[in-house]
Amino acid sequence: MASNITFTMIKPGAVRNGHIGAILNEINKGGFKIVAMKYTKLSAEKAGEFYAVHKERPFYGELVEFMSSGPIVAAVLQKDNAVEDFRTLIGATNPADAAEGTIRQLFATSIGENAVHGSDSDENAQIEANFHFAGTEMFS
Ligand code: ATP
Ligand code: MG
């Protein structure tokens, strides 16, 4: 898989609230190419594994429950400087702190239900892409 990728999920709350199309539109407007995408649902076990880095945090149980509470859209996105530029496009973790016009400012309802995930490093982007997609499902 090429570098300059990031991994995202449209989280269950944003899917429930009918924001899939609007969020994909923001992603396209932001200059990202979709190289893989699926509509799927995480089991509690898979959600726990995905966010294992937060296992000791007080919100871990709530996070796992939320992330496995309904379908998500998982996608791999490609752009120069993808990880950092996507974090800019989505805004701060807490939507109350997210800049005007960012995806979280527009579509998140709380820090726990914050509309989208974005990888935090190139290394994690590769790990997360491979966690959700086989090589034959990515088209760069
Ligand atoms: P993500 O990894 O989902 O892109 P992030 O990198 O902005 O989000 P992290 O610190 O990795 O933030 O936290 C992972 C997720 O855990 C957050 O997106 C949020 O849903 C949840 N979370 C983080 N901090 C809190 C908190 N203080 N209270 C409740 N939930 C939280
Ligand atoms: Mg994170």
mmCIF file of N, CA, C and O in Angstrom, residues 87-128:
data_model
loop_
_atom_site.group_PDB
_atom_site.id
_atom_site.type_symbol
_atom_site.label_atom_id
_atom_site.label_comp_id
_atom_site.label_asym_id
_atom_site.label_seq_id
_atom_site.Cartn_x
_atom_site.Cartn_y
_atom_site.Cartn_z
ATOM 1 N N ARG A 87 -6.595 15.220 9.726
ATOM 2 C CA ARG A 87 -6.851 15.678 11.103
ATOM 3 C C ARG A 87 -7.298 17.150 11.086
ATOM 4 O O ARG A 87 -8.161 17.543 11.873
ATOM 5 N N THR A 88 -6.733 17.935 10.176
ATOM 6 C CA THR A 88 -7.161 19.339 10.060
ATOM 7 C C THR A 88 -8.604 19.406 9.554
ATOM 8 O O THR A 88 -9.417 20.188 10.066
ATOM 9 N N LEU A 89 -8.923 18.566 8.566
ATOM 10 C CA LEU A 89 -10.272 18.577 7.981
ATOM 11 C C LEU A 89 -11.335 18.159 9.003
ATOM 12 O O LEU A 89 -12.452 18.670 8.992
ATOM 13 N N ILE A 90 -10.998 17.219 9.909
ATOM 14 C CA ILE A 90 -12.019 16.732 10.856
ATOM 15 C C ILE A 90 -12.118 17.612 12.094
ATOM 16 O O ILE A 90 -13.167 17.687 12.706
ATOM 17 N N GLY A 91 -11.047 18.285 12.499
ATOM 18 C CA GLY A 91 -11.104 19.163 13.668
ATOM 19 C C GLY A 91 -10.815 18.433 14.968
ATOM 20 O O GLY A 91 -10.575 17.221 14.985
ATOM 21 N N ALA A 92 -10.837 19.171 16.060
ATOM 22 C CA ALA A 92 -10.455 18.651 17.377
ATOM 23 C C ALA A 92 -11.366 17.515 17.838
ATOM 24 O O ALA A 92 -12.530 17.440 17.448
ATOM 25 N N THR A 93 -10.808 16.656 18.702
ATOM 26 C CA THR A 93 -11.551 15.505 19.245
ATOM 27 C C THR A 93 -12.885 15.931 19.845
ATOM 28 O O THR A 93 -13.918 15.284 19.626
ATOM 29 N N ASN A 94 -12.846 17.014 20.636
ATOM 30 C CA ASN A 94 -14.080 17.540 21.233
ATOM 31 C C ASN A 94 -14.701 18.551 20.269
ATOM 32 O O ASN A 94 -14.087 19.579 19.972
ATOM 33 N N PRO A 95 -15.902 18.278 19.766
ATOM 34 C CA PRO A 95 -16.493 19.195 18.771
ATOM 35 C C PRO A 95 -16.641 20.623 19.293
ATOM 36 O O PRO A 95 -16.660 21.569 18.499
ATOM 37 N N ALA A 96 -16.699 20.778 20.622
ATOM 38 C CA ALA A 96 -16.793 22.128 21.195
ATOM 39 C C ALA A 96 -15.525 22.932 20.891
ATOM 40 O O ALA A 96 -15.566 24.167 20.871
ATOM 41 N N ASP A 97 -14.417 22.230 20.657
ATOM 42 C CA ASP A 97 -13.143 22.895 20.350
ATOM 43 C C ASP A 97 -12.807 22.857 18.859
ATOM 44 O O ASP A 97 -11.758 23.350 18.448
ATOM 45 N N ALA A 98 -13.647 22.221 18.057
ATOM 46 C CA ALA A 98 -13.329 22.021 16.641
ATOM 47 C C ALA A 98 -13.541 23.312 15.848
ATOM 48 O O ALA A 98 -14.525 24.031 16.051
ATOM 49 N N ALA A 99 -12.604 23.592 14.961
ATOM 50 C CA ALA A 99 -12.666 24.821 14.164
ATOM 51 C C ALA A 99 -13.906 24.834 13.269
ATOM 52 O O ALA A 99 -14.406 23.789 12.847
ATOM 53 N N GLU A 100 -14.370 26.042 12.991
ATOM 54 C CA GLU A 100 -15.525 26.291 12.114
ATOM 55 C C GLU A 100 -15.348 25.564 10.774
ATOM 56 O O GLU A 100 -14.286 25.636 10.157
ATOM 57 N N GLY A 101 -16.385 24.857 10.353
ATOM 58 C CA GLY A 101 -16.356 24.203 9.037
ATOM 59 C C GLY A 101 -15.700 22.839 9.019
ATOM 60 O O GLY A 101 -15.701 22.175 7.988
ATOM 61 N N THR A 102 -15.116 22.409 10.153
ATOM 62 C CA THR A 102 -14.533 21.067 10.186
ATOM 63 C C THR A 102 -15.647 20.028 10.314
ATOM 64 O O THR A 102 -16.764 20.333 10.738
ATOM 65 N N ILE A 103 -15.328 18.782 9.958
ATOM 66 C CA ILE A 103 -16.343 17.724 9.962
ATOM 67 C C ILE A 103 -16.915 17.524 11.368
ATOM 68 O O ILE A 103 -18.129 17.364 11.543
ATOM 69 N N ARG A 104 -16.058 17.559 12.378
ATOM 70 C CA ARG A 104 -16.580 17.368 13.738
ATOM 71 C C ARG A 104 -17.404 18.570 14.191
ATOM 72 O O ARG A 104 -18.414 18.398 14.884
ATOM 73 N N GLN A 105 -16.999 19.768 13.804
ATOM 74 C CA GLN A 105 -17.812 20.936 14.174
ATOM 75 C C GLN A 105 -19.188 20.843 13.519
ATOM 76 O O GLN A 105 -20.204 21.164 14.123
ATOM 77 N N LEU A 106 -19.221 20.342 12.286
ATOM 78 C CA LEU A 106 -20.484 20.282 11.544
ATOM 79 C C LEU A 106 -21.373 19.119 11.989
ATOM 80 O O LEU A 106 -22.598 19.259 12.035
ATOM 81 N N PHE A 107 -20.764 17.944 12.301
ATOM 82 C CA PHE A 107 -21.577 16.729 12.430
ATOM 83 C C PHE A 107 -21.472 15.980 13.755
ATOM 84 O O PHE A 107 -22.243 15.049 13.988
ATOM 85 N N ALA A 108 -20.525 16.332 14.636
ATOM 86 C CA ALA A 108 -20.388 15.613 15.904
ATOM 87 C C ALA A 108 -21.394 16.144 16.917
ATOM 88 O O ALA A 108 -21.779 17.320 16.873
ATOM 89 N N THR A 109 -21.804 15.279 17.837
ATOM 90 C CA THR A 109 -22.754 15.714 18.866
ATOM 91 C C THR A 109 -22.114 15.797 20.244
ATOM 92 O O THR A 109 -22.666 16.417 21.145
ATOM 93 N N SER A 110 -20.960 15.161 20.456
ATOM 94 C CA SER A 110 -20.259 15.204 21.744
ATOM 95 C C SER A 110 -18.842 14.665 21.547
ATOM 96 O O SER A 110 -18.532 14.127 20.479
ATOM 97 N N ILE A 111 -18.004 14.769 22.582
ATOM 98 C CA ILE A 111 -16.631 14.238 22.472
ATOM 99 C C ILE A 111 -16.646 12.722 22.256
ATOM 100 O O ILE A 111 -15.812 12.181 21.540
ATOM 101 N N GLY A 112 -17.612 12.048 22.837
ATOM 102 C CA GLY A 112 -17.709 10.590 22.675
ATOM 103 C C GLY A 112 -18.260 10.217 21.304
ATOM 104 O O GLY A 112 -17.825 9.230 20.702
ATOM 105 N N GLU A 113 -19.208 10.990 20.837
ATOM 106 C CA GLU A 113 -19.871 10.693 19.559
ATOM 107 C C GLU A 113 -19.453 11.771 18.561
ATOM 108 O O GLU A 113 -20.236 12.665 18.214
ATOM 109 N N ASN A 114 -18.190 11.665 18.134
ATOM 110 C CA ASN A 114 -17.586 12.773 17.381
ATOM 111 C C ASN A 114 -17.451 12.516 15.881
ATOM 112 O O ASN A 114 -16.520 12.980 15.248
ATOM 113 N N ALA A 115 -18.428 11.838 15.340
ATOM 114 C CA ALA A 115 -18.688 11.737 13.882
ATOM 115 C C ALA A 115 -17.688 10.903 13.070
ATOM 116 O O ALA A 115 -18.101 10.093 12.249
ATOM 117 N N VAL A 116 -16.389 11.133 13.264
ATOM 118 C CA VAL A 116 -15.406 10.449 12.426
ATOM 119 C C VAL A 116 -14.150 10.105 13.206
ATOM 120 O O VAL A 116 -13.816 10.754 14.194
ATOM 121 N N HIS A 117 -13.447 9.099 12.706
ATOM 122 C CA HIS A 117 -12.101 8.762 13.184
ATOM 123 C C HIS A 117 -11.102 9.203 12.133
ATOM 124 O O HIS A 117 -11.390 9.148 10.942
ATOM 125 N N GLY A 118 -9.918 9.593 12.575
ATOM 126 C CA GLY A 118 -8.799 9.829 11.654
ATOM 127 C C GLY A 118 -7.518 9.291 12.265
ATOM 128 O O GLY A 118 -7.250 9.525 13.452
ATOM 129 N N SER A 119 -6.706 8.592 11.475
ATOM 130 C CA SER A 119 -5.435 8.046 11.973
ATOM 131 C C SER A 119 -4.556 9.172 12.519
ATOM 132 O O SER A 119 -4.611 10.310 12.042
ATOM 133 N N ASP A 120 -3.685 8.816 13.483
ATOM 134 C CA ASP A 120 -2.828 9.844 14.093
ATOM 135 C C ASP A 120 -1.371 9.767 13.651
ATOM 136 O O ASP A 120 -0.553 10.587 14.091
ATOM 137 N N SER A 121 -1.010 8.796 12.799
ATOM 138 C CA SER A 121 0.365 8.722 12.276
ATOM 139 C C SER A 121 0.349 7.875 11.012
ATOM 140 O O SER A 121 -0.592 7.097 10.779
ATOM 141 N N ASP A 122 1.423 7.996 10.204
ATOM 142 C CA ASP A 122 1.517 7.172 8.982
ATOM 143 C C ASP A 122 1.548 5.692 9.343
ATOM 144 O O ASP A 122 0.924 4.864 8.675
ATOM 145 N N GLU A 123 2.270 5.373 10.408
ATOM 146 C CA GLU A 123 2.375 3.972 10.829
ATOM 147 C C GLU A 123 0.998 3.424 11.221
ATOM 148 O O GLU A 123 0.599 2.336 10.785
ATOM 149 N N ASN A 124 0.247 4.185 12.007
ATOM 150 C CA ASN A 124 -1.079 3.718 12.412
ATOM 151 C C ASN A 124 -2.047 3.679 11.237
ATOM 152 O O ASN A 124 -2.947 2.839 11.191
ATOM 153 N N ALA A 125 -1.884 4.588 10.277
ATOM 154 C CA ALA A 125 -2.747 4.569 9.090
ATOM 155 C C ALA A 125 -2.602 3.229 8.352
ATOM 156 O O ALA A 125 -3.603 2.625 7.949
ATOM 157 N N GLN A 126 -1.364 2.757 8.209
ATOM 158 C CA GLN A 126 -1.127 1.473 7.535
ATOM 159 C C GLN A 126 -1.728 0.323 8.339
ATOM 160 O O GLN A 126 -2.382 -0.572 7.795
ATOM 161 N N ILE A 127 -1.502 0.357 9.657
ATOM 162 C CA ILE A 127 -2.020 -0.714 10.526
ATOM 163 C C ILE A 127 -3.546 -0.743 10.459
ATOM 164 O O ILE A 127 -4.166 -1.805 10.318
ATOM 165 N N GLU A 128 -4.170 0.445 10.549
ATOM 166 C CA GLU A 128 -5.634 0.531 10.568
ATOM 167 C C GLU A 128 -6.229 0.143 9.211
ATOM 168 O O GLU A 128 -7.276 -0.517 9.152
#
